[in-house]
């Protein structure tokens, strides 16, 4: 009877740990793609959280695939330690260099874009200002009309009572029914 091995040798465990460190660095590169997107397009907190959730989902799929393909379906804690070690090592060494370089590249591209588009902006700025006044001013008037109409609709109903009648009819309860005289 041929019984498959049920444990890893030390050399196999070291190989798996090295692979997990290497793949952690690969995930550092993937995370740099997300960080570069954040540099390029400003994000709010909700979008950053969504990106981080997507990143963690990609990592979960990878970790499951890694354990299945390379480690006979066994998930060991040192795979995660190796991934985190490789990720942190990459982020604090090459990742910081990559992000600083990308910041400089994007700053240079923004400067070039501003220089190239400055004649167009000088020409179109007065036109845009006139169009803004025409359209935004008109829309502000329309919005003001709707707000005024909305305020009329939202006024609470006010019941008016004739105070003289209330003084004369003291024996009326809140429901409008008259009370019987005390005997």
GROMACS .gro file of C-alpha atoms in nm:
model
  183
    1UNK     CA    1   0.000   0.000   0.000
    2UNK     CA    2   0.135   0.339  -0.102
    3UNK     CA    3   0.076   0.598   0.174
    4UNK     CA    4   0.130   0.963   0.077
    5UNK     CA    5   0.347   1.181   0.295
    6UNK     CA    6   0.151   1.361   0.563
    7UNK     CA    7   0.418   1.609   0.667
    8UNK     CA    8   0.665   1.845   0.507
    9UNK     CA    9   1.037   1.813   0.555
   10UNK     CA   10   1.232   2.110   0.685
   11UNK     CA   11   1.367   2.189   0.338
   12UNK     CA   12   1.014   2.188   0.194
   13UNK     CA   13   0.891   2.417   0.471
   14UNK     CA   14   1.181   2.657   0.407
   15UNK     CA   15   1.102   2.653   0.035
   16UNK     CA   16   0.734   2.728   0.107
   17UNK     CA   17   0.831   3.007   0.348
   18UNK     CA   18   1.064   3.159   0.086
   19UNK     CA   19   0.791   3.138  -0.177
   20UNK     CA   20   0.542   3.302   0.055
   21UNK     CA   21   0.791   3.585   0.123
   22UNK     CA   22   0.840   3.629  -0.251
   23UNK     CA   23   0.465   3.636  -0.312
   24UNK     CA   24   0.429   3.889  -0.028
   25UNK     CA   25   0.662   4.120  -0.224
   26UNK     CA   26   0.447   4.059  -0.534
   27UNK     CA   27   0.146   4.169  -0.332
   28UNK     CA   28   0.342   4.479  -0.235
   29UNK     CA   29   0.365   4.559  -0.607
   30UNK     CA   30  -0.010   4.503  -0.644
   31UNK     CA   31  -0.072   4.732  -0.347
   32UNK     CA   32   0.153   4.994  -0.510
   33UNK     CA   33  -0.085   4.990  -0.807
   34UNK     CA   34  -0.367   5.086  -0.569
   35UNK     CA   35  -0.147   5.352  -0.406
   36UNK     CA   36  -0.056   5.494  -0.748
   37UNK     CA   37  -0.425   5.514  -0.837
   38UNK     CA   38  -0.480   5.709  -0.514
   39UNK     CA   39  -0.205   5.951  -0.614
   40UNK     CA   40  -0.344   5.994  -0.962
   41UNK     CA   41  -0.710   6.036  -0.864
   42UNK     CA   42  -0.796   6.166  -0.517
   43UNK     CA   43  -1.013   5.922  -0.324
   44UNK     CA   44  -1.249   5.965  -0.034
   45UNK     CA   45  -1.247   5.730   0.263
   46UNK     CA   46  -1.522   5.509   0.129
   47UNK     CA   47  -1.341   5.443  -0.198
   48UNK     CA   48  -1.014   5.372  -0.016
   49UNK     CA   49  -1.195   5.121   0.205
   50UNK     CA   50  -1.350   4.956  -0.101
   51UNK     CA   51  -1.006   4.929  -0.264
   52UNK     CA   52  -0.861   4.776   0.051
   53UNK     CA   53  -1.144   4.522   0.064
   54UNK     CA   54  -1.079   4.431  -0.301
   55UNK     CA   55  -0.708   4.393  -0.221
   56UNK     CA   56  -0.781   4.165   0.074
   57UNK     CA   57  -1.019   3.957  -0.137
   58UNK     CA   58  -0.746   3.914  -0.400
   59UNK     CA   59  -0.506   3.812  -0.123
   60UNK     CA   60  -0.755   3.559   0.017
   61UNK     CA   61  -0.799   3.397  -0.324
   62UNK     CA   62  -0.423   3.388  -0.369
   63UNK     CA   63  -0.358   3.236  -0.027
   64UNK     CA   64  -0.613   2.963  -0.089
   65UNK     CA   65  -0.467   2.894  -0.433
   66UNK     CA   66  -0.112   2.891  -0.295
   67UNK     CA   67  -0.203   2.645  -0.023
   68UNK     CA   68  -0.382   2.423  -0.274
   69UNK     CA   69  -0.118   2.428  -0.549
   70UNK     CA   70   0.211   2.443  -0.360
   71UNK     CA   71   0.134   2.289  -0.022
   72UNK     CA   72  -0.104   1.999  -0.091
   73UNK     CA   73  -0.401   2.201   0.037
   74UNK     CA   74  -0.249   2.263   0.380
   75UNK     CA   75  -0.274   2.615   0.507
   76UNK     CA   76  -0.001   2.694   0.757
   77UNK     CA   77   0.041   3.006   0.964
   78UNK     CA   78   0.397   3.060   0.845
   79UNK     CA   79   0.263   3.121   0.491
   80UNK     CA   80   0.084   3.427   0.623
   81UNK     CA   81   0.391   3.533   0.823
   82UNK     CA   82   0.602   3.497   0.506
   83UNK     CA   83   0.353   3.696   0.299
   84UNK     CA   84   0.339   3.975   0.556
   85UNK     CA   85   0.719   3.978   0.590
   86UNK     CA   86   0.771   4.004   0.214
   87UNK     CA   87   0.498   4.268   0.186
   88UNK     CA   88   0.640   4.484   0.466
   89UNK     CA   89   0.996   4.443   0.339
   90UNK     CA   90   0.890   4.553  -0.009
   91UNK     CA   91   0.675   4.846   0.111
   92UNK     CA   92   0.952   4.991   0.328
   93UNK     CA   93   1.231   4.943   0.074
   94UNK     CA   94   1.137   4.940  -0.294
   95UNK     CA   95   0.777   5.047  -0.238
   96UNK     CA   96   0.875   5.379  -0.081
   97UNK     CA   97   1.113   5.446  -0.370
   98UNK     CA   98   0.843   5.359  -0.624
   99UNK     CA   99   0.584   5.584  -0.460
  100UNK     CA  100   0.825   5.878  -0.433
  101UNK     CA  101   0.918   5.831  -0.798
  102UNK     CA  102   0.552   5.813  -0.900
  103UNK     CA  103   0.478   6.132  -0.703
  104UNK     CA  104   0.757   6.311  -0.889
  105UNK     CA  105   0.641   6.175  -1.226
  106UNK     CA  106   0.280   6.280  -1.164
  107UNK     CA  107   0.390   6.624  -1.044
  108UNK     CA  108   0.600   6.667  -1.359
  109UNK     CA  109   0.310   6.548  -1.578
  110UNK     CA  110   0.071   6.790  -1.407
  111UNK     CA  111   0.318   7.075  -1.463
  112UNK     CA  112   0.358   6.984  -1.831
  113UNK     CA  113  -0.020   6.956  -1.867
  114UNK     CA  114  -0.069   7.300  -1.709
  115UNK     CA  115   0.193   7.458  -1.937
  116UNK     CA  116   0.043   7.300  -2.248
  117UNK     CA  117  -0.315   7.392  -2.158
  118UNK     CA  118  -0.248   7.743  -2.026
  119UNK     CA  119  -0.315   7.919  -2.361
  120UNK     CA  120  -0.644   7.734  -2.391
  121UNK     CA  121  -0.738   7.819  -2.036
  122UNK     CA  122  -0.664   8.188  -2.096
  123UNK     CA  123  -0.885   8.185  -2.402
  124UNK     CA  124  -1.169   7.980  -2.257
  125UNK     CA  125  -1.173   8.122  -1.903
  126UNK     CA  126  -1.370   8.440  -1.994
  127UNK     CA  127  -1.612   8.232  -2.200
  128UNK     CA  128  -1.659   7.987  -1.916
  129UNK     CA  129  -1.717   8.273  -1.673
  130UNK     CA  130  -1.990   8.417  -1.894
  131UNK     CA  131  -2.148   8.076  -1.946
  132UNK     CA  132  -2.125   8.004  -1.574
  133UNK     CA  133  -2.307   8.324  -1.490
  134UNK     CA  134  -2.572   8.258  -1.753
  135UNK     CA  135  -2.645   7.897  -1.664
  136UNK     CA  136  -2.565   7.887  -1.294
  137UNK     CA  137  -2.738   8.217  -1.229
  138UNK     CA  138  -3.050   8.091  -1.406
  139UNK     CA  139  -3.040   7.762  -1.221
  140UNK     CA  140  -3.003   7.945  -0.889
  141UNK     CA  141  -3.319   8.142  -0.969
  142UNK     CA  142  -3.505   7.823  -1.055
  143UNK     CA  143  -3.383   7.651  -0.739
  144UNK     CA  144  -3.490   7.954  -0.535
  145UNK     CA  145  -3.842   7.933  -0.683
  146UNK     CA  146  -3.864   7.563  -0.597
  147UNK     CA  147  -3.735   7.621  -0.245
  148UNK     CA  148  -3.993   7.892  -0.194
  149UNK     CA  149  -4.272   7.662  -0.315
  150UNK     CA  150  -4.139   7.381  -0.099
  151UNK     CA  151  -4.138   7.605   0.206
  152UNK     CA  152  -4.501   7.694   0.145
  153UNK     CA  153  -4.587   7.326   0.136
  154UNK     CA  154  -4.388   7.246   0.447
  155UNK     CA  155  -4.547   7.507   0.673
  156UNK     CA  156  -4.714   7.325   0.959
  157UNK     CA  157  -5.089   7.349   0.984
  158UNK     CA  158  -5.186   7.612   1.239
  159UNK     CA  159  -5.520   7.585   1.407
  160UNK     CA  160  -5.676   7.914   1.496
  161UNK     CA  161  -5.908   7.931   1.795
  162UNK     CA  162  -6.138   8.210   1.879
  163UNK     CA  163  -6.030   8.293   2.229
  164UNK     CA  164  -6.363   8.457   2.321
  165UNK     CA  165  -6.548   8.136   2.243
  166UNK     CA  166  -6.304   7.938   2.454
  167UNK     CA  167  -6.356   8.169   2.749
  168UNK     CA  168  -6.732   8.140   2.726
  169UNK     CA  169  -6.737   7.764   2.667
  170UNK     CA  170  -6.516   7.651   2.952
  171UNK     CA  171  -6.686   7.315   2.979
  172UNK     CA  172  -6.556   7.186   2.644
  173UNK     CA  173  -6.300   6.907   2.654
  174UNK     CA  174  -6.015   6.868   2.403
  175UNK     CA  175  -6.219   6.653   2.167
  176UNK     CA  176  -6.475   6.930   2.115
  177UNK     CA  177  -6.752   6.762   2.319
  178UNK     CA  178  -6.930   6.959   2.582
  179UNK     CA  179  -6.912   6.831   2.938
  180UNK     CA  180  -7.222   6.777   3.141
  181UNK     CA  181  -7.276   7.011   3.433
  182UNK     CA  182  -7.180   6.887   3.774
  183UNK     CA  183  -7.481   6.785   3.976
   0.00000   0.00000   0.00000
